[in-house]
Amino acid sequence: MAEEVILLDFSPSPFAMKARIALREKGVHFDLREEEILSNKSPLLLQMNPVHKKIPVLIHNGKPVCESNIIVQYIDETWGPESPLLPSDPYERACARFWADYVDKKIFPAGQAAWLSTGEDQEAAKKEFIKGFKVMEGELGDKAYFGGERFGFLDVSLIPWFYAVETLNGCSIEEECPKLVGWAKRCMQRESVAKSLPDQHKVYDLMSEFRKKLQAQ
Amino acid sequence: MAEEVILLDFSPSPFAMKARIALREKGVHFDLREEEILSNKSPLLLQMNPVHKKIPVLIHNGKPVCESNIIVQYIDETWGPESPLLPSDPYERACARFWADYVDKKIFPAGQAAWLSTGEDQEAAKKEFIKGFKVMEGELGDKAYFGGERFGFLDVSLIPWFYAVETLNGCSIEEECPKLVGWAKRCMQRESVAKSLPDQHKVYDLMSEFRKKLQAQ
């Protein structure tokens, strides 16, 4: 039986970007279904992720996997063992998971706050967002990728947020994080990443609409 | 060289309980160091978890692992492959990770709010807390443990919170979640769990002190 792989997606979402990058790193053919998450969630999304009702959802032969870091680990454990995303050493694996969790817990909320707030609150949130990237700059050090010479799990987790910085927040981090800028250029040269990043103008327009909806609630 | 395994602990913490249970399930000998997290974090804790400055921290031969779910996975991948906590099937593993994440994202915040709030807010938080357990009751179904016949990752993740319910919030969930009550009894009969659960009165006293400090901040 041929495999059926569907990704319930929303192209500007950094969480969904992670899943797209991981699938493409592994050379998995998948059916990408764009959700109207702002206005009209599909019955399939509500059926496949009844708990959180959020994208991304990976549906593999009818079975759903939810939450982006869990999806990326599932992809890594299911396809392409010859090109693993997570390190084979349990300690290095724990470190990769720790920093991916840090990105979700610190960088995402600060970025969201920087996008949704105004005035002094926005300035404070931008500082917090940049602070998160500086921590990651220290973690990267002089390595090509976070795991060393190979593109891996933590690169997949961070690159969508890095891409979002300048698009959404008008923060320039060239001066603050020169090593991360070099790392991001390396990542974006990969076909898996380049194909997964949406048009920045489209992101800006969609996220502006998203902000209006959230602020109106 | 003999292994050195240290757990930086705070006995009433459900997060720390997970690490204690997992180490005992695997028969790992460890040096348990109680932290005074309310008043005086040790230099070792600040050195080993400079990012979050929180317990639990597992220190294995001098190297730290932080964040409870990551610690439990590290323990599972490092010791006792003959008694795995996570399922071997990637899809089942993704499901176990999803529900452990749900416990952290939904049950923990609702439990914390129920403990720290008062009046109507507290009643609402208690309802949310119980609702989370009812979702888990549905997920358990008629199985002995969440993964089937074997005690595993999701059991480790949930049992500390179940234990906290009646101690901290005065919520009785016997009527609402009869299957979970049976499951909890089975879990508590395990030596790994029984040895890891602190004295309920001690928890209550410590958490009351904790609440006062938080409310004073």
Coordinates of C-alpha atoms in Angstrom, one line a residue:
Chain A
M1 CA 0.0 0.0 0.0
A2 CA 1.3 3.4 -0.9
E3 CA 1.9 5.8 2.0
E4 CA -0.4 8.7 2.5
V5 CA 1.2 11.7 4.1
I6 CA -0.9 14.9 4.6
L7 CA 0.3 18.1 6.4
L8 CA -2.4 20.4 7.6
D9 CA -0.6 23.7 7.2
F10 CA -0.7 27.4 7.5
S11 CA 2.1 28.8 5.4
P12 CA 3.2 31.8 7.6
S13 CA 3.3 29.7 10.8
P14 CA 6.8 29.0 12.1
F15 CA 5.5 25.9 13.8
A16 CA 4.2 24.5 10.5
M17 CA 7.5 25.5 8.8
K18 CA 9.3 23.1 11.1
A19 CA 7.2 20.2 9.8
R20 CA 7.6 21.2 6.2
I21 CA 11.4 21.5 6.5
A22 CA 11.7 18.1 8.3
L23 CA 9.6 16.3 5.7
R24 CA 11.7 17.8 2.9
E25 CA 14.9 17.0 4.7
K26 CA 13.8 13.4 4.7
G27 CA 12.6 13.4 1.1
V28 CA 9.0 12.5 2.0
H29 CA 6.3 13.2 -0.6
F30 CA 3.4 14.9 1.1
D31 CA 0.1 16.5 0.4
L32 CA 0.1 20.0 1.8
R33 CA -3.3 21.3 2.8
E34 CA -3.5 25.0 3.6
E35 CA -5.9 25.7 6.5
E36 CA -7.9 28.9 6.9
I37 CA -7.1 29.0 10.5
L38 CA -8.3 32.6 11.0
S39 CA -11.8 32.1 9.7
N40 CA -12.7 28.6 8.9
K41 CA -10.9 25.5 10.4
S42 CA -11.6 22.5 8.3
P43 CA -13.6 19.5 9.6
L44 CA -10.5 17.4 9.0
L45 CA -8.4 19.7 11.3
L46 CA -11.1 19.6 14.1
Q47 CA -11.3 15.8 13.7
M48 CA -7.5 15.2 13.7
N49 CA -6.6 17.6 16.5
P50 CA -9.6 17.8 18.7
V51 CA -7.6 18.8 21.8
H52 CA -5.8 21.9 20.5
K53 CA -7.5 22.5 17.2
K54 CA -4.2 23.9 15.8
I55 CA -2.0 23.4 12.9
P56 CA 0.4 21.8 12.0
V57 CA -1.0 18.3 12.0
L58 CA 0.8 15.5 10.2
I59 CA -1.6 12.7 9.1
H60 CA 0.3 9.5 8.2
N61 CA -1.9 6.8 6.7
G62 CA -4.9 8.3 8.5
K63 CA -3.3 8.7 11.9
P64 CA -2.6 12.2 13.3
V65 CA 0.5 13.6 15.0
C66 CA 0.2 17.0 16.6
E67 CA 2.6 19.6 18.2
S68 CA 5.5 20.7 16.0
N69 CA 8.5 19.3 18.0
I70 CA 6.7 16.0 18.4
I71 CA 5.9 15.9 14.6
V72 CA 9.6 16.6 13.8
Q73 CA 10.7 13.8 16.1
Y74 CA 8.1 11.5 14.6
I75 CA 9.3 12.3 11.1
D76 CA 12.9 11.7 12.2
E77 CA 12.0 8.3 13.7
T78 CA 9.9 7.2 10.8
W79 CA 11.8 8.2 7.6
G80 CA 15.4 8.4 6.4
P81 CA 17.4 6.8 9.2
E82 CA 20.5 7.5 7.0
S83 CA 20.0 11.3 7.5
P84 CA 19.0 11.7 11.2
L85 CA 17.9 15.0 12.5
L86 CA 18.4 14.2 16.2
P87 CA 21.9 13.1 17.4
S88 CA 22.5 9.5 18.2
D89 CA 24.1 10.2 21.6
P90 CA 21.4 10.4 24.3
Y91 CA 23.1 13.3 26.0
E92 CA 23.4 15.3 22.8
R93 CA 19.8 14.4 22.1
A94 CA 18.7 15.8 25.5
C95 CA 20.6 19.0 24.7
A96 CA 18.9 19.4 21.3
R97 CA 15.5 18.8 22.9
F98 CA 16.3 21.3 25.7
W99 CA 17.1 24.1 23.3
A100 CA 14.2 23.4 21.0
D101 CA 12.0 23.7 24.1
Y102 CA 13.8 26.9 25.0
V103 CA 12.9 28.3 21.6
D104 CA 9.2 27.5 22.2
K105 CA 9.2 28.7 25.7
K106 CA 11.2 31.9 25.4
I107 CA 11.7 33.0 21.8
F108 CA 8.2 32.3 20.6
P109 CA 6.3 34.2 23.4
A110 CA 8.7 37.2 23.2
G111 CA 8.3 37.3 19.4
Q112 CA 4.5 37.1 19.7
A113 CA 4.4 39.8 22.4
A114 CA 6.7 42.0 20.2
W115 CA 4.2 41.6 17.3
L116 CA 1.0 42.1 19.3
S117 CA 2.0 44.8 21.7
T118 CA 2.7 48.5 21.1
G119 CA 4.8 51.3 22.6
E120 CA 6.9 50.5 25.6
D121 CA 5.6 47.0 25.9
Q122 CA 6.6 46.4 22.4
E123 CA 10.1 47.7 23.0
A124 CA 10.5 45.5 26.1
A125 CA 9.3 42.4 24.1
K126 CA 11.7 43.1 21.3
K127 CA 14.6 43.3 23.7
E128 CA 13.5 39.9 25.2
F129 CA 13.2 38.5 21.7
I130 CA 16.7 39.6 20.8
K131 CA 18.0 38.4 24.2
G132 CA 16.7 34.9 23.3
F133 CA 18.6 35.0 20.0
K134 CA 21.8 36.1 21.8
V135 CA 21.5 33.1 24.1
M136 CA 21.2 30.9 20.9
E137 CA 24.2 32.7 19.4
G138 CA 26.3 31.6 22.4
E139 CA 25.0 28.1 22.1
L140 CA 25.9 28.0 18.4
G141 CA 29.5 29.3 19.0
D142 CA 31.7 28.6 16.0
K143 CA 29.9 25.5 14.8
A144 CA 28.4 25.4 11.3
Y145 CA 25.0 24.1 12.7
F146 CA 23.8 23.6 16.3
G147 CA 24.7 19.9 16.2
G148 CA 28.1 20.5 14.6
E149 CA 28.7 19.8 10.9
R150 CA 25.2 18.4 10.1
F151 CA 21.9 20.3 9.8
G152 CA 19.6 18.9 12.5
F153 CA 16.7 19.1 15.0
L154 CA 17.6 22.4 16.6
D155 CA 18.3 24.1 13.3
V156 CA 14.8 23.0 12.1
S157 CA 13.4 24.4 15.4
L158 CA 15.1 27.8 15.2
I159 CA 15.3 28.8 11.5
P160 CA 11.6 29.6 11.1
W161 CA 11.8 32.1 14.1
F162 CA 15.0 33.7 12.8
Y163 CA 13.2 34.2 9.5
A164 CA 10.3 35.8 11.3
V165 CA 12.4 38.4 13.1
E166 CA 13.0 40.8 10.4
T167 CA 9.7 40.2 8.6
L168 CA 7.5 40.8 11.6
N169 CA 9.3 42.9 14.1
G170 CA 11.6 45.2 12.2
C171 CA 14.4 44.0 14.5
S172 CA 17.8 43.9 12.9
I173 CA 20.0 41.4 14.6
E174 CA 23.0 41.6 12.2
E175 CA 25.0 43.4 14.8
E176 CA 23.9 41.6 17.9
C177 CA 24.2 38.0 16.5
P178 CA 26.6 37.9 13.6
K179 CA 27.2 34.1 13.9
L180 CA 23.5 33.4 13.8
V181 CA 23.2 35.5 10.7
G182 CA 25.9 33.3 9.0
W183 CA 24.2 30.2 10.3
A184 CA 20.8 31.4 8.9
K185 CA 22.4 32.0 5.5
R186 CA 23.7 28.4 5.5
C187 CA 20.3 27.0 6.5
M188 CA 18.5 29.0 3.8
Q189 CA 20.8 27.6 1.1
R190 CA 19.3 24.2 1.8
E191 CA 16.5 23.2 -0.5
S192 CA 14.4 21.9 2.3
V193 CA 14.5 25.3 4.0
A194 CA 14.3 27.5 1.0
K195 CA 11.2 25.7 -0.3
S196 CA 9.6 25.9 3.1
L197 CA 9.9 29.6 3.8
P198 CA 6.9 31.6 2.6
D199 CA 7.0 34.9 0.8
Q200 CA 7.8 37.6 3.4
H201 CA 5.2 40.1 2.1
K202 CA 2.5 37.4 2.2
V203 CA 3.5 36.6 5.8
Y204 CA 3.4 40.3 6.7
D205 CA -0.1 40.8 5.2
L206 CA -1.5 37.6 6.8
M207 CA 0.0 38.3 10.2
S208 CA -1.3 41.8 10.2
E209 CA -4.8 40.4 9.6
F210 CA -4.2 37.9 12.4
R211 CA -3.2 40.7 14.7
K212 CA -6.3 42.6 13.9
K213 CA -8.5 39.6 14.7
L214 CA -6.7 38.8 17.9
Q215 CA -6.8 42.5 19.1
A216 CA -10.5 42.6 18.2
Q217 CA -11.2 39.5 20.4
Chain B
M1 CA 35.0 4.7 36.5
A2 CA 31.9 4.5 38.7
E3 CA 28.9 6.5 37.5
E4 CA 27.9 9.6 39.4
V5 CA 24.2 10.5 39.2
I6 CA 22.9 13.4 41.2
L7 CA 19.3 14.8 41.2
L8 CA 18.8 18.4 42.3
D9 CA 15.4 18.0 43.8
F10 CA 12.6 19.7 45.7
S11 CA 10.5 16.9 47.2
P12 CA 7.0 18.4 46.8
S13 CA 7.6 19.3 43.1
P14 CA 5.6 17.1 40.7
F15 CA 8.2 17.8 38.0
A16 CA 10.9 16.5 40.3
M17 CA 8.8 13.5 41.2
K18 CA 8.8 12.4 37.6
A19 CA 12.6 12.3 37.6
R20 CA 12.7 10.3 40.9
I21 CA 10.1 7.8 39.6
A22 CA 12.0 7.3 36.3
L23 CA 15.4 6.7 38.0
R24 CA 13.8 4.2 40.4
E25 CA 12.0 2.4 37.6
K26 CA 15.4 1.9 36.0
G27 CA 17.1 0.9 39.2
V28 CA 19.6 3.7 39.0
H29 CA 21.4 4.6 42.2
F30 CA 21.4 8.4 42.7
D31 CA 22.4 11.1 45.1
L32 CA 19.3 13.1 45.9
R33 CA 20.1 16.7 46.9
E34 CA 17.2 18.7 48.2
E35 CA 17.3 22.3 47.1
E36 CA 15.9 25.3 49.1
I37 CA 14.2 26.6 46.0
L38 CA 12.1 29.1 47.9
S39 CA 15.0 30.9 49.7
N40 CA 18.4 29.9 48.7
K41 CA 19.2 28.2 45.4
S42 CA 22.5 26.4 45.6
P43 CA 25.5 27.5 43.5
L44 CA 25.4 24.0 41.9
L45 CA 21.8 24.6 40.7
L46 CA 22.6 28.0 39.3
Q47 CA 25.7 26.6 37.5
M48 CA 23.9 23.5 36.2
N49 CA 20.7 25.2 35.0
P50 CA 21.7 28.8 34.3
V51 CA 18.9 29.2 31.7
H52 CA 15.9 28.4 33.9
K53 CA 17.5 28.1 37.4
K54 CA 14.9 25.5 38.2
I55 CA 14.8 22.0 39.6
P56 CA 14.8 19.1 38.7
V57 CA 18.3 18.9 37.2
L58 CA 19.8 15.5 36.6
I59 CA 23.6 15.6 36.7
H60 CA 25.2 12.5 35.1
N61 CA 28.9 12.3 35.4
G62 CA 29.1 16.1 35.8
K63 CA 26.8 16.9 32.8
P64 CA 23.4 18.5 33.4
V65 CA 20.0 17.5 31.9
C66 CA 17.1 19.9 32.6
E67 CA 13.3 20.0 32.1
S68 CA 11.4 17.0 33.5
N69 CA 10.1 15.4 30.3
I70 CA 13.6 15.7 28.7
I71 CA 15.1 14.2 31.9
V72 CA 12.7 11.2 31.8
Q73 CA 13.5 10.6 28.1
Y74 CA 17.2 10.8 28.8
I75 CA 16.9 8.3 31.7
D76 CA 14.9 6.0 29.4
E77 CA 17.5 6.2 26.6
T78 CA 20.5 5.8 29.0
W79 CA 19.6 3.0 31.4
G80 CA 17.7 -0.2 31.4
P81 CA 16.8 -0.8 27.8
E82 CA 15.1 -4.1 29.0
S83 CA 12.4 -2.0 30.7
P84 CA 11.6 0.9 28.4
L85 CA 9.4 3.7 29.5
L86 CA 8.6 5.0 26.0
P87 CA 7.0 2.6 23.5
S88 CA 9.2 1.2 20.7
D89 CA 6.7 2.1 17.9
P90 CA 7.3 5.7 16.6
Y91 CA 3.6 6.5 16.4
E92 CA 2.9 5.3 20.0
R93 CA 5.9 7.3 21.1
A94 CA 4.5 10.4 19.5
C95 CA 1.2 9.8 21.3
A96 CA 2.9 9.4 24.7
R97 CA 4.9 12.6 24.1
F98 CA 1.7 14.4 23.0
W99 CA -0.2 13.5 26.2
A100 CA 2.8 14.3 28.5
D101 CA 3.0 17.7 26.8
Y102 CA -0.8 18.1 27.4
V103 CA -0.3 17.4 31.1
D104 CA 2.3 20.2 31.2
K105 CA 0.4 22.6 29.1
K106 CA -3.2 22.1 30.5
I107 CA -3.2 20.2 33.8
F108 CA -0.2 21.9 35.4
P109 CA -1.4 25.6 34.7
A110 CA -4.9 24.8 35.8
G111 CA -3.6 23.1 39.0
Q112 CA -1.3 26.0 39.7
A113 CA -4.2 28.6 39.2
A114 CA -6.4 26.5 41.4
W115 CA -3.8 26.7 44.2
L116 CA -2.8 30.3 43.8
S117 CA -6.2 32.0 43.2
T118 CA -9.2 32.5 45.4
G119 CA -13.0 32.8 45.1
E120 CA -14.6 32.5 41.7
D121 CA -11.2 32.4 39.9
Q122 CA -10.3 29.4 42.1
E123 CA -13.6 27.6 41.3
A124 CA -13.1 28.2 37.6
A125 CA -9.5 26.9 37.8
K126 CA -10.6 23.8 39.7
K127 CA -13.1 23.0 37.0
E128 CA -10.4 23.4 34.3
F129 CA -8.1 21.1 36.4
I130 CA -10.8 18.4 36.7
K131 CA -11.6 18.8 33.0
G132 CA -8.0 18.0 32.1
F133 CA -8.2 14.8 34.2
K134 CA -11.5 13.8 32.5
V135 CA -9.7 14.1 29.1
M136 CA -7.0 11.8 30.5
E137 CA -9.7 9.4 31.8
G138 CA -10.9 9.1 28.3
E139 CA -7.4 8.5 27.0
L140 CA -6.8 5.8 29.6
G141 CA -10.1 4.0 28.7
D142 CA -10.0 0.4 30.0
K143 CA -6.3 0.0 29.9
A144 CA -4.2 -0.9 33.0
Y145 CA -1.7 1.9 32.2
F146 CA -1.7 4.6 29.5
G147 CA 0.6 2.5 27.3
G148 CA -1.3 -0.8 27.8
E149 CA -0.1 -3.5 30.2
R150 CA 3.2 -1.8 31.1
F151 CA 3.8 1.3 33.3
G152 CA 5.5 3.9 31.1
F153 CA 6.3 7.5 30.1
L154 CA 2.8 9.0 30.3
D155 CA 2.1 7.2 33.7
V156 CA 5.3 8.8 35.0
S157 CA 4.2 12.2 33.7
L158 CA 0.7 12.2 35.2
I159 CA 0.8 10.4 38.5
P160 CA 2.6 13.3 40.4
W161 CA -0.3 15.6 39.4
F162 CA -2.9 13.1 40.3
Y163 CA -1.3 12.8 43.7
A164 CA -1.3 16.6 44.0
V165 CA -5.0 17.0 43.3
E166 CA -6.5 16.0 46.6
T167 CA -3.5 17.2 48.6
L168 CA -3.5 20.7 47.3
N169 CA -6.9 21.6 45.9
G170 CA -9.4 19.7 47.9
C171 CA -10.8 18.4 44.7
S172 CA -12.3 14.9 44.9
I173 CA -12.2 13.2 41.6
E174 CA -13.4 9.8 42.6
E175 CA -16.8 10.4 41.0
E176 CA -15.7 12.2 37.9
C177 CA -12.8 9.9 37.0
P178 CA -13.3 6.4 38.5
K179 CA -10.9 4.7 36.0
L180 CA -8.1 7.2 36.8
V181 CA -8.6 6.4 40.5
G182 CA -8.0 2.7 39.8
W183 CA -5.0 3.5 37.6
A184 CA -3.5 5.8 40.3
K185 CA -3.9 2.9 42.9
R186 CA -2.0 0.6 40.6
C187 CA 0.7 3.2 40.0
M188 CA 1.1 3.8 43.8
Q189 CA 1.6 0.2 44.5
R190 CA 4.8 0.3 42.5
E191 CA 7.9 0.8 44.6
S192 CA 9.3 3.4 42.3
V193 CA 6.2 5.6 42.7
A194 CA 5.5 4.9 46.4
K195 CA 9.1 5.8 47.3
S196 CA 8.9 9.0 45.3
L197 CA 5.8 10.5 46.6
P198 CA 6.4 12.9 49.5
D199 CA 4.4 13.1 52.8
Q200 CA 1.1 14.9 51.9
H201 CA 1.2 17.1 55.1
K202 CA 4.8 18.1 54.3
V203 CA 3.7 19.0 50.7
Y204 CA 0.8 21.1 52.1
D205 CA 2.9 23.0 54.5
L206 CA 5.6 23.7 52.0
M207 CA 3.2 24.7 49.2
S208 CA 1.4 27.0 51.6
E209 CA 4.7 28.7 52.3
F210 CA 5.4 28.8 48.6
R211 CA 2.0 30.4 47.9
K212 CA 2.6 33.1 50.5
K213 CA 6.0 34.0 48.9
L214 CA 4.5 34.1 45.4
Q215 CA 1.5 36.2 46.6
A216 CA 3.9 38.6 48.4
Q217 CA 5.9 39.2 45.2

